[in-house]
Amino acid sequence: MTQTMTGYLRNDGRKGIRNVVVIAYLVECAHHVAREISFAYRDKDVHVIGFPGCYPNGYALRMMESLCTHQNVGAALLLSLGCEGFNRTGLAATIAKSGRPVETLVIQQNGGTAKTIAAGIEWVGQALEQIDGVTRTEIEPSELVVGTICGGSDATSGITANPAMGRAFDLLIADGGAGIFEETGELIGCEGYMADRAATPELAAEIEACMDKTVRYYATMGHASISPGNSEGGLTTIEEKSLGAYAKSGASDIAGLIKPGDRPPTGGLYLLDVIPDGEPRFGFPNINDNAEIAELIACGSHVVLFSTGRGSVVGSAIAPVIKVCANPETYRNLADDMDVDSGRILEGRATLDEVGQEVYDLIKNVSNGAQTKSEALGHREFILTYKSFEPIGPSCLPMAS
Amino acid sequence: MSSSDFDPRLVYLSPKDNICVVAQRLEAGARVLVAGETIEVASTLPIGHKIAVRAIAKGETVLKYGAPIGSTTAPVARGEHVHTQNLQSDYIPTYERDGDGAFQG
């Protein structure tokens, strides 16, 4: 098993495990042009991300800055219609400052759809050649950041896949790496347990305040983060779903509480607060799993672990997604989409520790370049919508940072 | 109670729990050992669904992993399926995809 991995050294010193060109549309009106440019490079790591809204949003800008300068990204092409409110010059400046090649194409200034597509295809071709020369570097497990999410959950998720991913987190954190768990909307009912695991009393208070906000927010929405499919899979209430989701966090102390775009300053276990601050304004906090995956990646995740019982098939732009299938019946039905069969635990064919080790080994293999199932199938989902956040408080991060 | 009091097709997650979890699909009429007593399953139960390990009164807290997952809305007999028809969240309701139980936005 690989202990040291080989990745890509960026000019800002960060180390990536993929060498992606992102094409970012800055309003839905530029989405088609972005997609058409990417179609010319279907067999390359050229991924489309974007923000659909015409109104500007500080959270969306920060997310796009974090994503376009993510360590897995080598270059970025920005696609603007021309009249939208997104701060394209600010985004381009942030990317340029990070040392990455960046270009902005404004459709209204480039002669329209066809001419912009042609210009974009040419620029991406040059960018791919340029970033192929990026310095390769060794990556230690202690330098990895891994995110975790569950989606398409059923009642097996919290018995097999989530506890197994929790064991993998324990192994990663013991090696000095950072793990991020989130879905605070799916931790309702776990607030007391999480506060008990906080590294400091001040952090415990921050976590409790964060969870109060979460319950308030979803109560206003009138619908918790629990779907009909979850219920068909045996999950009756949000707190039942939460207890299963919480198992993803493993057994480490919680070192800090971060928000989308914040990067863990040290190794250890971090909770990501995904619930907007202030009065609910823009609707449901995360309208689907990919909204959360994008936030985990914006926090610097090299790889995302994704557990599923019902059988989600999604992947993501920018960072590989490792699918851990909780339900043995689902695995037999959807094996081509699943990286790990943790339902073996329910059938007595493997132990939690064995599957936890398998997940950790796979994190390292994937970080060394091995493709996940969703990557090989071409899944590059991405979504970003409106939110607003206040900066994290001073007690949220470890003192050493 | 310990796991030896349960059919191997059931998982009893914590000794505090008043429910156990179906680990392999049970057809209606299947006979399984629940908390040391054999019961007949009334309706087919897919993997992941819950069975009461003892009688649970209306309004009582249901425990899974040793932790609360909501309160019963009706009395539940030992061996009965515990789900949305007799258990509700203490936080925010759960909705169905269609029919009377659907979310109206």
Short mmCIF file of C-alpha atoms in Angstrom, two decimals:
data_model
loop_
_atom_site.label_atom_id
_atom_site.label_comp_id
_atom_site.label_asym_id
_atom_site.label_seq_id
_atom_site.Cartn_x
_atom_site.Cartn_y
_atom_site.Cartn_z
CA MET A 1 0.00 0.00 0.00
CA THR A 2 1.25 3.45 -0.94
CA GLN A 3 2.27 5.58 2.01
CA THR A 4 3.65 8.52 0.08
CA MET A 5 1.63 9.80 -2.84
CA THR A 6 2.65 11.84 -5.86
CA GLY A 7 0.73 14.99 -6.71
CA TYR A 8 1.06 18.49 -8.14
CA LEU A 9 2.87 21.38 -6.48
CA ARG A 10 1.13 24.72 -7.00
CA ASN A 11 2.86 28.11 -7.03
CA ASP A 12 1.08 28.98 -3.76
CA GLY A 13 2.69 25.95 -2.11
CA ARG A 14 -0.43 23.78 -1.95
CA LYS A 15 -0.31 20.21 -3.19
CA GLY A 16 -3.06 18.77 -5.40
CA ILE A 17 -3.92 15.19 -6.33
CA ARG A 18 -5.50 16.12 -9.69
CA ASN A 19 -4.55 18.63 -12.37
CA VAL A 20 -7.88 20.08 -13.44
CA VAL A 21 -8.77 22.95 -15.76
CA VAL A 22 -12.01 24.49 -14.50
CA ILE A 23 -14.36 26.34 -16.78
CA ALA A 24 -16.48 28.59 -14.58
CA TYR A 25 -19.65 30.24 -15.86
CA LEU A 26 -20.55 33.31 -13.82
CA VAL A 27 -24.28 33.35 -14.66
CA GLU A 28 -26.59 30.72 -16.16
CA CYS A 29 -26.58 32.70 -19.43
CA ALA A 30 -22.95 31.61 -19.95
CA HIS A 31 -23.52 27.96 -18.97
CA HIS A 32 -24.10 26.61 -22.47
CA VAL A 33 -20.91 28.17 -23.80
CA ALA A 34 -18.94 26.73 -20.87
CA ARG A 35 -20.38 23.28 -21.45
CA GLU A 36 -19.66 23.35 -25.17
CA ILE A 37 -16.02 24.23 -24.52
CA SER A 38 -15.73 21.33 -22.06
CA PHE A 39 -17.19 18.87 -24.62
CA ALA A 40 -14.07 19.34 -26.72
CA TYR A 41 -12.05 17.83 -23.86
CA ARG A 42 -14.28 15.04 -22.58
CA ASP A 43 -11.32 12.70 -22.06
CA LYS A 44 -9.36 15.30 -20.04
CA ASP A 45 -9.78 16.71 -16.55
CA VAL A 46 -11.68 19.77 -17.78
CA HIS A 47 -14.59 20.40 -15.40
CA VAL A 48 -17.45 22.89 -15.56
CA ILE A 49 -18.42 24.76 -12.40
CA GLY A 50 -20.44 27.93 -12.06
CA PHE A 51 -22.94 30.17 -10.37
CA PRO A 52 -26.35 30.61 -12.01
CA GLY A 53 -27.57 33.85 -10.41
CA CYS A 54 -27.45 37.30 -11.97
CA TYR A 55 -27.46 39.04 -8.56
CA PRO A 56 -24.07 39.17 -6.81
CA ASN A 57 -23.51 37.19 -3.61
CA GLY A 58 -20.50 37.35 -1.28
CA TYR A 59 -20.70 33.68 -0.37
CA ALA A 60 -20.79 32.66 -4.04
CA LEU A 61 -17.74 34.82 -4.79
CA ARG A 62 -15.82 33.33 -1.87
CA MET A 63 -16.81 29.81 -2.94
CA MET A 64 -15.68 30.42 -6.52
CA GLU A 65 -12.39 31.95 -5.32
CA SER A 66 -11.76 28.91 -3.11
CA LEU A 67 -12.70 26.45 -5.84
CA CYS A 68 -10.75 28.10 -8.67
CA THR A 69 -7.63 28.19 -6.47
CA HIS A 70 -8.18 24.69 -5.05
CA GLN A 71 -5.00 22.61 -4.99
CA ASN A 72 -6.49 20.14 -7.51
CA VAL A 73 -6.99 22.99 -10.00
CA GLY A 74 -4.21 24.00 -12.40
CA ALA A 75 -5.93 26.67 -14.49
CA ALA A 76 -9.27 28.45 -14.78
CA LEU A 77 -11.32 29.87 -17.65
CA LEU A 78 -14.08 32.28 -16.60
CA LEU A 79 -17.17 32.63 -18.77
CA SER A 80 -19.26 35.79 -18.42
CA LEU A 81 -22.25 36.89 -20.45
CA GLY A 82 -21.23 40.47 -19.70
CA CYS A 83 -24.09 42.11 -17.84
CA GLU A 84 -24.40 39.90 -14.72
CA GLY A 85 -23.43 41.15 -11.26
CA PHE A 86 -20.72 38.59 -10.46
CA ASN A 87 -17.39 40.27 -9.66
CA ARG A 88 -15.44 38.68 -12.50
CA THR A 89 -12.44 40.97 -12.26
CA GLY A 90 -12.06 40.24 -8.54
CA LEU A 91 -12.27 36.50 -9.12
CA ALA A 92 -9.77 36.63 -11.98
CA ALA A 93 -7.37 38.68 -9.85
CA THR A 94 -7.53 36.16 -6.99
CA ILE A 95 -6.79 33.28 -9.37
CA ALA A 96 -3.92 35.17 -11.06
CA LYS A 97 -2.43 36.01 -7.64
CA SER A 98 -2.36 32.28 -6.82
CA GLY A 99 -0.05 31.75 -9.80
CA ARG A 100 -2.57 29.84 -11.93
CA PRO A 101 -3.20 30.60 -15.61
CA VAL A 102 -6.57 32.38 -15.90
CA GLU A 103 -8.57 33.90 -18.74
CA THR A 104 -11.93 35.67 -18.78
CA LEU A 105 -14.11 35.47 -21.87
CA VAL A 106 -17.07 37.85 -21.99
CA ILE A 107 -19.58 36.57 -24.53
CA GLN A 108 -21.00 40.02 -25.35
CA GLN A 109 -17.48 41.27 -26.10
CA ASN A 110 -16.36 38.20 -28.05
CA GLY A 111 -18.89 38.14 -30.88
CA GLY A 112 -21.36 35.73 -29.33
CA THR A 113 -21.76 32.02 -28.75
CA ALA A 114 -19.75 30.41 -31.55
CA LYS A 115 -16.79 32.77 -31.39
CA THR A 116 -16.56 32.49 -27.60
CA ILE A 117 -16.71 28.68 -27.76
CA ALA A 118 -13.89 28.68 -30.32
CA ALA A 119 -11.79 31.06 -28.22
CA GLY A 120 -12.43 28.99 -25.11
CA ILE A 121 -11.45 25.71 -26.77
CA GLU A 122 -8.21 27.28 -27.94
CA TRP A 123 -7.39 28.70 -24.48
CA VAL A 124 -8.14 25.43 -22.67
CA GLY A 125 -5.90 23.53 -25.10
CA GLN A 126 -3.01 25.87 -24.31
CA ALA A 127 -3.74 25.71 -20.58
CA LEU A 128 -3.69 21.89 -20.60
CA GLU A 129 -0.25 21.95 -22.24
CA GLN A 130 1.00 24.55 -19.79
CA ILE A 131 -0.16 22.76 -16.62
CA ASP A 132 1.15 19.42 -17.85
CA GLY A 133 4.53 20.86 -16.88
CA VAL A 134 3.55 21.51 -13.25
CA THR A 135 6.13 20.20 -10.79
CA ARG A 136 5.29 16.80 -9.33
CA THR A 137 5.71 16.45 -5.59
CA GLU A 138 5.41 13.87 -2.82
CA ILE A 139 2.36 14.14 -0.58
CA GLU A 140 2.25 12.67 2.93
CA PRO A 141 -0.98 11.43 4.51
CA SER A 142 -0.56 14.24 7.06
CA GLU A 143 -1.05 16.76 4.22
CA LEU A 144 -4.37 15.33 3.09
CA VAL A 145 -7.74 16.97 3.73
CA VAL A 146 -10.71 14.63 3.35
CA GLY A 147 -14.39 15.55 3.44
CA THR A 148 -17.27 13.25 4.26
CA ILE A 149 -20.92 13.29 3.29
CA CYS A 150 -23.84 10.87 3.18
CA GLY A 151 -26.50 10.94 0.51
CA GLY A 152 -29.36 8.74 -0.57
CA SER A 153 -29.21 7.41 2.99
CA ASP A 154 -31.20 4.55 4.40
CA ALA A 155 -31.07 2.93 7.80
CA THR A 156 -28.04 0.84 6.80
CA SER A 157 -25.96 4.02 6.21
CA GLY A 158 -25.64 4.65 9.94
CA ILE A 159 -24.82 1.02 10.73
CA THR A 160 -22.18 0.11 8.12
CA ALA A 161 -20.85 2.85 5.81
CA ASN A 162 -20.87 5.85 8.15
CA PRO A 163 -19.17 4.09 11.09
CA ALA A 164 -16.64 2.58 8.63
CA MET A 165 -15.87 6.02 7.20
CA GLY A 166 -15.56 7.21 10.81
CA ARG A 167 -12.88 4.56 11.37
CA ALA A 168 -11.10 5.75 8.21
CA PHE A 169 -11.22 9.30 9.62
CA ASP A 170 -9.67 8.06 12.87
CA LEU A 171 -6.81 6.48 10.88
CA LEU A 172 -6.32 9.64 8.76
CA ILE A 173 -6.31 11.89 11.82
CA ALA A 174 -3.89 9.59 13.66
CA ASP A 175 -1.53 10.08 10.65
CA GLY A 176 -1.86 13.86 11.01
CA GLY A 177 -4.40 14.53 8.26
CA ALA A 178 -7.53 16.65 8.47
CA GLY A 179 -11.08 15.33 8.22
CA ILE A 180 -14.18 17.50 7.70
CA PHE A 181 -17.70 16.33 8.50
CA GLU A 182 -20.75 18.48 7.88
CA GLU A 183 -24.43 18.39 7.10
CA THR A 184 -25.24 20.24 10.31
CA GLY A 185 -28.89 19.93 9.19
CA GLU A 186 -28.39 16.19 9.54
CA LEU A 187 -26.83 16.47 12.98
CA ILE A 188 -30.03 17.74 14.60
CA GLY A 189 -30.36 15.75 17.82
CA CYS A 190 -26.57 15.23 18.15
CA GLU A 191 -25.77 18.70 19.53
CA GLY A 192 -25.03 17.44 23.05
CA TYR A 193 -22.77 14.63 21.87
CA MET A 194 -20.78 16.97 19.64
CA ALA A 195 -20.37 19.59 22.37
CA ASP A 196 -18.97 16.85 24.64
CA ARG A 197 -16.32 16.06 22.03
CA ALA A 198 -15.22 19.67 21.45
CA ALA A 199 -11.54 20.33 22.19
CA THR A 200 -12.37 23.37 24.37
CA PRO A 201 -15.44 24.60 26.31
CA GLU A 202 -15.50 27.71 24.11
CA LEU A 203 -15.70 25.53 20.98
CA ALA A 204 -18.46 23.47 22.62
CA ALA A 205 -20.47 26.69 23.08
CA GLU A 206 -19.88 27.62 19.41
CA ILE A 207 -21.12 24.19 18.30
CA GLU A 208 -24.24 24.48 20.45
CA ALA A 209 -24.98 27.93 19.03
CA CYS A 210 -24.45 26.59 15.51
CA MET A 211 -26.91 23.75 16.14
CA ASP A 212 -29.50 26.13 17.67
CA LYS A 213 -29.27 28.15 14.45
CA THR A 214 -29.66 24.95 12.41
CA VAL A 215 -32.84 23.82 14.17
CA ARG A 216 -34.28 27.34 13.85
CA TYR A 217 -33.45 27.50 10.17
CA TYR A 218 -35.03 24.19 9.25
CA ALA A 219 -38.07 24.86 11.45
CA THR A 220 -38.61 28.02 9.38
CA MET A 221 -38.28 26.01 6.17
CA GLY A 222 -40.83 23.55 7.61
CA HIS A 223 -39.02 20.54 6.18
CA ALA A 224 -36.02 18.78 7.67
CA SER A 225 -33.21 17.25 5.63
CA ILE A 226 -34.97 13.90 5.34
CA SER A 227 -36.42 12.65 2.05
CA PRO A 228 -39.13 10.14 1.10
CA GLY A 229 -36.38 7.74 0.01
CA ASN A 230 -34.74 7.97 3.44
CA SER A 231 -38.08 7.06 4.99
CA GLU A 232 -38.68 4.16 2.60
CA GLY A 233 -35.24 2.95 3.68
CA GLY A 234 -36.32 2.73 7.31
CA LEU A 235 -35.37 6.18 8.63
CA THR A 236 -38.39 7.63 10.44
CA THR A 237 -37.20 10.96 11.89
CA ILE A 238 -34.48 13.56 11.32
CA GLU A 239 -32.85 12.73 14.65
CA GLU A 240 -32.63 9.05 13.66
CA LYS A 241 -31.03 10.02 10.36
CA SER A 242 -28.71 12.37 12.24
CA LEU A 243 -27.41 9.73 14.63
CA GLY A 244 -26.44 7.60 11.65
CA ALA A 245 -24.87 10.56 9.83
CA TYR A 246 -22.96 11.54 12.97
CA ALA A 247 -21.12 8.18 12.89
CA LYS A 248 -19.11 9.55 9.92
CA SER A 249 -17.16 11.71 12.35
CA GLY A 250 -15.39 8.78 14.02
CA ALA A 251 -14.07 9.06 17.56
CA SER A 252 -11.55 11.94 17.47
CA ASP A 253 -11.98 15.15 19.45
CA ILE A 254 -13.55 17.95 17.42
CA ALA A 255 -10.68 20.39 16.81
CA GLY A 256 -12.62 23.20 15.18
CA LEU A 257 -15.75 24.59 13.58
CA ILE A 258 -15.39 26.06 10.08
CA LYS A 259 -17.64 27.57 7.40
CA PRO A 260 -17.62 27.13 3.61
CA GLY A 261 -14.33 28.38 2.18
CA ASP A 262 -12.40 28.11 5.49
CA ARG A 263 -9.52 25.63 5.34
CA PRO A 264 -8.57 23.51 8.37
CA PRO A 265 -5.40 25.18 9.74
CA THR A 266 -4.10 21.90 11.25
CA GLY A 267 -4.78 18.18 11.10
CA GLY A 268 -7.65 16.83 13.15
CA LEU A 269 -11.41 16.66 12.96
CA TYR A 270 -13.42 19.70 11.85
CA LEU A 271 -17.15 20.32 11.77
CA LEU A 272 -18.34 22.36 8.77
CA ASP A 273 -21.27 24.68 9.51
CA VAL A 274 -23.29 24.83 6.28
CA ILE A 275 -26.29 26.75 7.63
CA PRO A 276 -26.44 30.44 6.60
CA ASP A 277 -26.24 33.09 9.33
CA GLY A 278 -28.97 35.59 10.02
CA GLU A 279 -32.64 35.31 9.14
CA PRO A 280 -33.44 32.61 6.53
CA ARG A 281 -33.39 34.42 3.20
CA PHE A 282 -32.53 32.17 0.28
CA GLY A 283 -34.48 28.97 0.94
CA PHE A 284 -33.16 25.55 1.87
CA PRO A 285 -29.50 25.68 2.94
CA ASN A 286 -28.28 22.87 0.67
CA ILE A 287 -30.73 21.84 -2.00
CA ASN A 288 -28.95 18.57 -2.79
CA ASP A 289 -25.82 16.56 -1.96
CA ASN A 290 -23.62 18.28 -4.54
CA ALA A 291 -24.17 21.66 -2.87
CA GLU A 292 -22.52 20.16 0.22
CA ILE A 293 -19.78 18.41 -1.73
CA ALA A 294 -18.87 21.75 -3.36
CA GLU A 295 -18.55 23.29 0.12
CA LEU A 296 -16.34 20.46 1.38
CA ILE A 297 -14.10 21.00 -1.64
CA ALA A 298 -14.07 24.77 -1.09
CA CYS A 299 -12.69 23.97 2.39
CA GLY A 300 -9.74 22.25 0.74
CA SER A 301 -10.85 18.61 0.61
CA HIS A 302 -8.60 16.65 -1.77
CA VAL A 303 -11.08 13.75 -1.78
CA VAL A 304 -14.68 13.33 -0.58
CA LEU A 305 -16.02 10.15 1.04
CA PHE A 306 -19.69 9.60 0.19
CA SER A 307 -21.79 6.94 1.89
CA THR A 308 -25.07 5.81 0.39
CA GLY A 309 -27.69 3.22 1.23
CA ARG A 310 -30.38 3.90 -1.39
CA GLY A 311 -27.71 4.30 -4.05
CA SER A 312 -26.52 7.76 -5.07
CA VAL A 313 -24.45 7.76 -8.26
CA VAL A 314 -23.04 11.33 -8.20
CA GLY A 315 -19.44 12.46 -8.33
CA SER A 316 -18.08 15.99 -8.42
CA ALA A 317 -16.06 18.49 -10.32
CA ILE A 318 -12.53 19.19 -8.94
CA ALA A 319 -12.20 16.43 -6.31
CA PRO A 320 -12.74 12.67 -6.62
CA VAL A 321 -15.69 11.16 -4.74
CA ILE A 322 -15.29 7.70 -3.14
CA LYS A 323 -18.64 5.90 -2.91
CA VAL A 324 -19.10 3.67 0.14
CA CYS A 325 -22.27 1.59 -0.27
CA ALA A 326 -23.99 0.80 3.01
CA ASN A 327 -26.74 -1.54 1.86
CA PRO A 328 -25.71 -4.99 0.51
CA GLU A 329 -28.84 -5.23 -1.69
CA THR A 330 -28.05 -1.83 -3.22
CA TYR A 331 -24.44 -2.85 -3.82
CA ARG A 332 -25.53 -5.93 -5.77
CA ASN A 333 -27.81 -3.69 -7.88
CA LEU A 334 -25.39 -0.76 -8.42
CA ALA A 335 -21.92 -2.28 -8.05
CA ASP A 336 -20.58 -0.42 -11.12
CA ASP A 337 -21.15 2.88 -9.28
CA MET A 338 -19.74 1.84 -5.89
CA ASP A 339 -16.12 1.85 -4.71
CA VAL A 340 -16.61 0.03 -1.40
CA ASP A 341 -19.16 -2.64 -0.36
CA SER A 342 -19.59 -1.92 3.33
CA GLY A 343 -22.89 -3.83 3.45
CA ARG A 344 -20.64 -6.89 3.90
CA ILE A 345 -20.65 -5.91 7.56
CA LEU A 346 -24.41 -6.55 7.85
CA GLU A 347 -24.01 -9.98 6.25
CA GLY A 348 -21.13 -10.96 8.50
CA ARG A 349 -18.58 -10.94 5.65
CA ALA A 350 -16.37 -8.16 7.04
CA THR A 351 -15.86 -6.17 10.23
CA LEU A 352 -16.16 -2.42 10.67
CA ASP A 353 -12.41 -2.18 11.28
CA GLU A 354 -11.63 -4.06 8.06
CA VAL A 355 -13.86 -1.80 5.98
CA GLY A 356 -12.50 1.29 7.76
CA GLN A 357 -8.96 0.26 6.79
CA GLU A 358 -10.11 -0.45 3.21
CA VAL A 359 -11.60 3.06 2.95
CA TYR A 360 -8.41 4.65 4.29
CA ASP A 361 -6.24 2.66 1.88
CA LEU A 362 -8.52 3.73 -0.96
CA ILE A 363 -8.17 7.42 0.06
CA LYS A 364 -4.41 7.05 -0.36
CA ASN A 365 -4.69 5.15 -3.66
CA VAL A 366 -7.08 7.72 -5.11
CA SER A 367 -4.81 10.51 -3.86
CA ASN A 368 -1.99 8.81 -5.76
CA GLY A 369 -3.99 9.01 -9.00
CA ALA A 370 -6.29 5.95 -9.04
CA GLN A 371 -9.70 6.84 -10.49
CA THR A 372 -12.88 6.37 -8.47
CA LYS A 373 -15.92 4.75 -10.08
CA SER A 374 -17.74 8.08 -10.40
CA GLU A 375 -14.67 9.70 -11.99
CA ALA A 376 -14.33 6.90 -14.52
CA LEU A 377 -18.04 7.20 -15.37
CA GLY A 378 -17.61 10.93 -16.04
CA HIS A 379 -19.64 12.25 -13.10
CA ARG A 380 -18.67 15.91 -12.63
CA GLU A 381 -21.74 17.33 -10.88
CA PHE A 382 -21.61 20.84 -9.48
CA ILE A 383 -24.09 23.31 -7.99
CA LEU A 384 -23.78 26.60 -6.16
CA THR A 385 -26.65 28.76 -4.91
CA TYR A 386 -27.19 31.85 -2.73
CA LYS A 387 -26.23 31.93 0.98
CA SER A 388 -24.80 34.39 3.47
CA PHE A 389 -22.34 33.80 6.30
CA GLU A 390 -20.66 35.78 9.06
CA PRO A 391 -16.95 34.94 9.63
CA ILE A 392 -16.25 32.22 12.22
CA GLY A 393 -15.67 33.32 15.82
CA PRO A 394 -12.23 33.37 17.54
CA SER A 395 -12.96 30.20 19.59
CA CYS A 396 -13.67 28.09 16.51
CA LEU A 397 -10.10 27.17 15.57
CA PRO A 398 -7.29 25.45 17.52
CA MET A 399 -5.06 27.86 19.49
CA ALA A 400 -1.92 26.63 17.70
CA SER A 401 -3.06 28.05 14.37
CA MET B 1 -30.84 -8.45 26.78
CA SER B 2 -27.93 -9.25 24.51
CA SER B 3 -27.55 -9.95 20.82
CA SER B 4 -28.02 -13.70 21.50
CA ASP B 5 -31.66 -12.88 22.30
CA PHE B 6 -32.14 -11.81 18.68
CA ASP B 7 -32.46 -13.54 15.33
CA PRO B 8 -29.23 -13.06 13.31
CA ARG B 9 -31.33 -11.16 10.74
CA LEU B 10 -31.84 -8.41 13.35
CA VAL B 11 -29.34 -5.94 14.82
CA TYR B 12 -29.77 -4.79 18.41
CA LEU B 13 -27.57 -1.71 18.48
CA SER B 14 -27.55 -0.72 22.16
CA PRO B 15 -28.78 -2.37 25.36
CA LYS B 16 -30.73 0.84 26.07
CA ASP B 17 -32.77 0.52 22.87
CA ASN B 18 -36.49 -0.31 22.73
CA ILE B 19 -36.21 -1.15 19.00
CA CYS B 20 -34.01 -3.43 16.87
CA VAL B 21 -33.15 -3.07 13.18
CA VAL B 22 -33.84 -5.47 10.29
CA ALA B 23 -30.47 -6.49 8.76
CA GLN B 24 -31.92 -8.81 6.11
CA ARG B 25 -35.34 -8.40 4.49
CA LEU B 26 -38.09 -10.25 6.38
CA GLU B 27 -41.16 -11.50 4.48
CA ALA B 28 -44.61 -11.26 6.09
CA GLY B 29 -45.16 -14.28 8.31
CA ALA B 30 -41.46 -14.80 9.02
CA ARG B 31 -40.81 -15.95 12.59
CA VAL B 32 -37.92 -14.22 14.33
CA LEU B 33 -36.50 -14.16 17.83
CA VAL B 34 -36.96 -10.65 19.31
CA ALA B 35 -35.63 -10.07 22.83
CA GLY B 36 -35.82 -13.78 23.63
CA GLU B 37 -39.35 -14.30 22.33
CA THR B 38 -40.35 -15.57 18.89
CA ILE B 39 -42.72 -13.24 17.05
CA GLU B 40 -44.36 -13.46 13.64
CA VAL B 41 -43.71 -10.52 11.33
CA ALA B 42 -47.07 -8.99 10.30
CA SER B 43 -45.93 -7.33 7.07
CA THR B 44 -42.81 -7.55 4.91
CA LEU B 45 -40.01 -5.45 6.40
CA PRO B 46 -37.20 -4.20 4.18
CA ILE B 47 -33.62 -3.94 5.42
CA GLY B 48 -33.10 -1.05 7.88
CA HIS B 49 -36.64 -0.94 9.28
CA LYS B 50 -37.31 -1.10 13.03
CA ILE B 51 -39.15 -3.58 15.26
CA ALA B 52 -40.23 -2.86 18.85
CA VAL B 53 -38.39 -5.12 21.30
CA ARG B 54 -41.03 -4.48 24.00
CA ALA B 55 -44.39 -2.78 24.32
CA ILE B 56 -43.97 1.00 24.00
CA ALA B 57 -46.62 3.38 25.34
CA LYS B 58 -47.97 6.31 23.34
CA GLY B 59 -45.76 9.37 23.83
CA GLU B 60 -42.75 7.34 24.95
CA THR B 61 -39.26 8.11 23.60
CA VAL B 62 -37.86 5.61 21.11
CA LEU B 63 -34.15 4.87 21.58
CA LYS B 64 -31.75 3.71 18.83
CA TYR B 65 -27.96 3.62 19.30
CA GLY B 66 -28.97 4.32 22.92
CA ALA B 67 -30.15 7.79 21.86
CA PRO B 68 -33.59 9.37 21.34
CA ILE B 69 -34.98 9.33 17.79
CA GLY B 70 -38.49 10.68 18.50
CA SER B 71 -41.73 9.90 20.34
CA THR B 72 -44.49 7.41 19.61
CA THR B 73 -47.87 8.68 18.41
CA ALA B 74 -49.70 5.44 19.29
CA PRO B 75 -49.13 2.46 21.57
CA VAL B 76 -46.72 -0.05 19.99
CA ALA B 77 -46.81 -3.80 20.70
CA ARG B 78 -43.69 -5.93 21.02
CA GLY B 79 -42.67 -7.11 17.55
CA GLU B 80 -44.57 -4.32 15.77
CA HIS B 81 -43.04 -2.27 12.95
CA VAL B 82 -41.94 1.14 14.28
CA HIS B 83 -42.03 3.81 11.57
CA THR B 84 -43.85 6.95 10.44
CA GLN B 85 -47.29 5.47 11.32
CA ASN B 86 -46.44 5.40 15.04
CA LEU B 87 -43.25 7.47 15.54
CA GLN B 88 -42.62 11.20 15.00
CA SER B 89 -39.68 13.55 15.35
CA ASP B 90 -39.29 15.70 18.46
CA TYR B 91 -37.79 18.38 16.17
CA ILE B 92 -39.19 18.69 12.62
CA PRO B 93 -41.78 16.46 10.85
CA THR B 94 -41.01 13.87 8.18
CA TYR B 95 -43.06 13.97 4.95
CA GLU B 96 -44.04 11.45 2.28
CA ARG B 97 -43.64 11.87 -1.48
CA ASP B 98 -47.37 11.90 -2.26
CA GLY B 99 -50.83 11.71 -0.72
CA ASP B 100 -51.93 13.32 2.54
CA GLY B 101 -48.45 13.04 4.04
CA ALA B 102 -46.75 15.14 1.31
CA PHE B 103 -45.01 18.47 1.97
CA GLN B 104 -46.95 21.37 0.48
CA GLY B 105 -43.99 23.80 0.45
#
